[in-house]
Amino acid sequence: MLHSGMTDEQIAAFFLFALVAAITPGPSNVLLVATGAQVGILRGFACLLGIGAGMASMMFLAAYGLGSLLLAHPQVLIGARLAGTAFLLWLAWKIASAPPAPPEASAKPTGFIGAALLQWVNPKAWMVSAGAVATYLPAEEGNALLFTAVFVAAAFPSGLVWLAFGAATQKLLSDARRQRGFNIAMGLALAASVAMMWR
């Protein structure tokens, strides 16, 4: 038993949940693939850190009471999902219709702030945070920080996998036609991941 109020078994169960939630396809992972393909791992690292920070802040606030508030007022969660869905579908259109990217040296990736803010309009992030708190967080106080740390420990390497996957496609996207096809595929993937949140 840890002094935090979470047992080793609870931590292991939540870590497994967080790993599955973070590595499955979703808006953040589509963004990481697109960023990796555009600028590679090193220049895409700020995007990865932003996604981690945005999700960590949401998870911490959910564990600190926001999750209970959302679960007690489902209309607020539905409103957030509607707003997030509208934004992400707009982003999917922008990605799909984007012209071929400039060479890596002059490309401008999604940065830390933009990636962090994306989490707050990401329906999957809201659902994961609220669901995780309701299912895995013990009733005792003082668990919010540990809860967040466990999630980040699972989410960060998962996001790195997606960023590296995107970076690995760079050589395949050396001509404009392939880049355009990739952009369309990423836009469709983002739209599909948003649609799956409403099933």
Short mmCIF file of C-alpha atoms in Angstrom, two decimals:
data_model
loop_
_atom_site.label_atom_id
_atom_site.label_comp_id
_atom_site.label_asym_id
_atom_site.label_seq_id
_atom_site.Cartn_x
_atom_site.Cartn_y
_atom_site.Cartn_z
CA MET A 1 0.00 0.00 0.00
CA LEU A 2 1.38 3.40 -0.97
CA HIS A 3 0.98 6.40 1.33
CA SER A 4 -0.83 8.20 -1.48
CA GLY A 5 -3.92 6.06 -0.89
CA MET A 6 -3.50 4.11 -4.14
CA THR A 7 -2.36 0.51 -3.91
CA ASP A 8 0.16 -1.02 -6.29
CA GLU A 9 -2.70 -2.95 -7.90
CA GLN A 10 -4.71 0.24 -8.47
CA ILE A 11 -1.70 1.95 -9.98
CA ALA A 12 -1.00 -1.01 -12.28
CA ALA A 13 -4.64 -1.18 -13.39
CA PHE A 14 -4.75 2.55 -14.11
CA PHE A 15 -1.40 2.45 -15.93
CA LEU A 16 -2.75 -0.27 -18.24
CA PHE A 17 -5.90 1.76 -18.86
CA ALA A 18 -3.82 4.88 -19.59
CA LEU A 19 -1.54 2.97 -21.95
CA VAL A 20 -4.47 1.66 -23.98
CA ALA A 21 -6.23 5.05 -23.97
CA ALA A 22 -3.08 6.88 -25.07
CA ILE A 23 -1.86 4.54 -27.79
CA THR A 24 -5.17 3.92 -29.56
CA PRO A 25 -5.96 6.18 -32.53
CA GLY A 26 -7.41 9.56 -31.68
CA PRO A 27 -7.07 13.25 -32.58
CA SER A 28 -3.82 13.74 -30.64
CA ASN A 29 -2.13 10.76 -32.28
CA VAL A 30 -3.24 11.87 -35.75
CA LEU A 31 -1.67 15.25 -35.01
CA LEU A 32 1.55 13.57 -33.88
CA VAL A 33 1.76 11.49 -37.06
CA ALA A 34 1.16 14.55 -39.22
CA THR A 35 3.74 16.57 -37.26
CA GLY A 36 6.33 13.81 -37.41
CA ALA A 37 5.81 13.48 -41.16
CA GLN A 38 6.18 17.22 -41.60
CA VAL A 39 9.22 17.99 -39.44
CA GLY A 40 10.58 14.79 -37.90
CA ILE A 41 11.00 13.72 -34.29
CA LEU A 42 13.27 16.45 -32.91
CA ARG A 43 11.28 19.41 -34.23
CA GLY A 44 8.03 17.61 -33.43
CA PHE A 45 9.02 17.07 -29.80
CA ALA A 46 7.37 20.33 -28.69
CA CYS A 47 4.07 19.03 -30.05
CA LEU A 48 4.49 15.80 -28.08
CA LEU A 49 5.31 17.71 -24.89
CA GLY A 50 2.32 20.01 -25.45
CA ILE A 51 -0.05 17.08 -25.84
CA GLY A 52 1.37 15.54 -22.66
CA ALA A 53 1.09 18.79 -20.71
CA GLY A 54 -2.44 19.48 -21.92
CA MET A 55 -3.60 15.99 -21.06
CA ALA A 56 -1.80 16.07 -17.71
CA SER A 57 -3.47 19.35 -16.74
CA MET A 58 -6.87 17.97 -17.73
CA MET A 59 -6.27 14.71 -15.85
CA PHE A 60 -5.09 16.59 -12.75
CA LEU A 61 -8.14 18.86 -12.70
CA ALA A 62 -10.42 15.91 -13.35
CA ALA A 63 -8.86 14.07 -10.41
CA TYR A 64 -9.12 17.20 -8.29
CA GLY A 65 -12.87 17.47 -8.81
CA LEU A 66 -13.61 18.49 -12.40
CA GLY A 67 -14.32 14.87 -13.35
CA SER A 68 -16.98 14.53 -10.66
CA LEU A 69 -18.51 17.82 -11.76
CA LEU A 70 -18.70 16.65 -15.36
CA LEU A 71 -20.18 13.31 -14.40
CA ALA A 72 -22.76 15.05 -12.20
CA HIS A 73 -23.73 17.42 -15.04
CA PRO A 74 -23.61 15.37 -18.25
CA GLN A 75 -25.01 18.28 -20.26
CA VAL A 76 -21.74 20.14 -19.66
CA LEU A 77 -19.77 17.19 -21.00
CA ILE A 78 -22.06 16.94 -24.03
CA GLY A 79 -21.59 20.67 -24.69
CA ALA A 80 -17.81 20.29 -24.50
CA ARG A 81 -17.96 17.30 -26.84
CA LEU A 82 -20.08 19.25 -29.35
CA ALA A 83 -17.70 22.22 -29.32
CA GLY A 84 -14.66 19.95 -29.54
CA THR A 85 -16.19 17.94 -32.36
CA ALA A 86 -16.89 21.07 -34.39
CA PHE A 87 -13.32 22.32 -33.92
CA LEU A 88 -11.71 18.98 -34.72
CA LEU A 89 -13.81 18.46 -37.86
CA TRP A 90 -12.71 21.92 -38.99
CA LEU A 91 -9.11 20.92 -38.26
CA ALA A 92 -9.61 17.67 -40.22
CA TRP A 93 -10.77 19.72 -43.22
CA LYS A 94 -7.76 22.04 -42.93
CA ILE A 95 -5.38 19.06 -42.83
CA ALA A 96 -7.07 17.25 -45.72
CA SER A 97 -7.16 20.34 -47.94
CA ALA A 98 -3.65 21.57 -47.09
CA PRO A 99 -1.24 21.96 -49.99
CA PRO A 100 1.99 19.99 -49.93
CA ALA A 101 4.19 21.10 -47.05
CA PRO A 102 7.36 23.13 -47.60
CA PRO A 103 10.73 21.46 -47.05
CA GLU A 104 11.42 20.42 -43.47
CA ALA A 105 13.78 23.32 -42.81
CA SER A 106 11.01 25.90 -43.35
CA ALA A 107 7.97 23.94 -42.18
CA LYS A 108 6.22 25.23 -39.07
CA PRO A 109 5.00 22.37 -36.84
CA THR A 110 2.23 22.54 -34.26
CA GLY A 111 3.97 23.88 -31.16
CA PHE A 112 3.68 23.28 -27.44
CA ILE A 113 0.83 25.73 -26.77
CA GLY A 114 -1.30 24.68 -29.74
CA ALA A 115 -0.92 20.99 -28.93
CA ALA A 116 -1.70 21.56 -25.23
CA LEU A 117 -4.82 23.58 -26.02
CA LEU A 118 -5.98 20.91 -28.46
CA GLN A 119 -6.54 18.56 -25.53
CA TRP A 120 -9.17 20.87 -24.07
CA VAL A 121 -11.30 20.60 -27.23
CA ASN A 122 -10.54 16.91 -27.79
CA PRO A 123 -13.66 14.80 -27.03
CA LYS A 124 -11.51 11.71 -26.44
CA ALA A 125 -9.43 13.56 -23.82
CA TRP A 126 -12.57 14.67 -21.94
CA MET A 127 -14.02 11.17 -22.00
CA VAL A 128 -10.76 9.54 -20.92
CA SER A 129 -10.26 12.00 -18.04
CA ALA A 130 -13.79 11.80 -16.67
CA GLY A 131 -13.99 8.02 -17.13
CA ALA A 132 -10.59 7.43 -15.54
CA VAL A 133 -11.48 9.41 -12.44
CA ALA A 134 -14.83 7.67 -12.06
CA THR A 135 -13.31 4.21 -12.49
CA TYR A 136 -9.79 4.28 -11.06
CA LEU A 137 -9.39 7.16 -8.61
CA PRO A 138 -9.78 6.15 -4.94
CA ALA A 139 -12.05 8.30 -2.79
CA GLU A 140 -9.22 9.50 -0.53
CA GLU A 141 -7.81 12.96 -1.11
CA GLY A 142 -4.23 13.52 -2.19
CA ASN A 143 -4.22 11.23 -5.21
CA ALA A 144 -4.51 13.83 -7.99
CA LEU A 145 -0.77 14.32 -8.49
CA LEU A 146 0.08 10.60 -8.45
CA PHE A 147 -2.90 9.87 -10.69
CA THR A 148 -1.64 12.42 -13.22
CA ALA A 149 1.96 11.14 -13.02
CA VAL A 150 0.87 7.58 -13.75
CA PHE A 151 -1.13 8.73 -16.77
CA VAL A 152 1.78 10.77 -18.16
CA ALA A 153 4.16 7.84 -17.64
CA ALA A 154 1.93 5.78 -19.94
CA ALA A 155 0.92 8.51 -22.39
CA PHE A 156 4.32 10.02 -23.19
CA PRO A 157 5.96 6.88 -24.68
CA SER A 158 2.71 6.09 -26.51
CA GLY A 159 2.76 9.52 -28.14
CA LEU A 160 6.44 9.12 -29.02
CA VAL A 161 5.55 5.97 -30.98
CA TRP A 162 3.08 7.93 -33.11
CA LEU A 163 5.51 10.83 -33.64
CA ALA A 164 8.24 8.39 -34.70
CA PHE A 165 5.81 6.65 -37.05
CA GLY A 166 5.07 9.98 -38.73
CA ALA A 167 8.79 10.77 -38.98
CA ALA A 168 9.39 7.39 -40.61
CA THR A 169 7.07 8.36 -43.47
CA GLN A 170 9.08 11.45 -44.43
CA LYS A 171 11.03 9.77 -47.25
CA LEU A 172 7.82 8.32 -48.66
CA LEU A 173 6.33 11.82 -48.85
CA SER A 174 9.08 13.36 -50.93
CA ASP A 175 6.81 14.39 -53.80
CA ALA A 176 3.75 16.65 -53.84
CA ARG A 177 1.25 14.00 -54.94
CA ARG A 178 2.14 11.67 -52.07
CA GLN A 179 2.03 14.55 -49.61
CA ARG A 180 -1.43 15.53 -50.81
CA GLY A 181 -2.64 11.95 -50.45
CA PHE A 182 -1.14 11.75 -46.98
CA ASN A 183 -2.84 15.01 -45.95
CA ILE A 184 -6.19 13.68 -47.16
CA ALA A 185 -5.65 10.40 -45.30
CA MET A 186 -4.76 12.24 -42.08
CA GLY A 187 -7.77 14.53 -42.38
CA LEU A 188 -10.06 11.54 -42.90
CA ALA A 189 -8.44 9.70 -39.98
CA LEU A 190 -9.00 12.69 -37.71
CA ALA A 191 -12.63 12.99 -38.79
CA ALA A 192 -13.14 9.25 -38.25
CA SER A 193 -11.56 9.36 -34.78
CA VAL A 194 -13.92 12.19 -33.81
CA ALA A 195 -16.93 10.32 -35.18
CA MET A 196 -16.02 7.25 -33.12
CA MET A 197 -16.32 9.31 -29.93
CA TRP A 198 -20.09 9.55 -30.50
CA ARG A 199 -20.75 5.82 -30.98
#
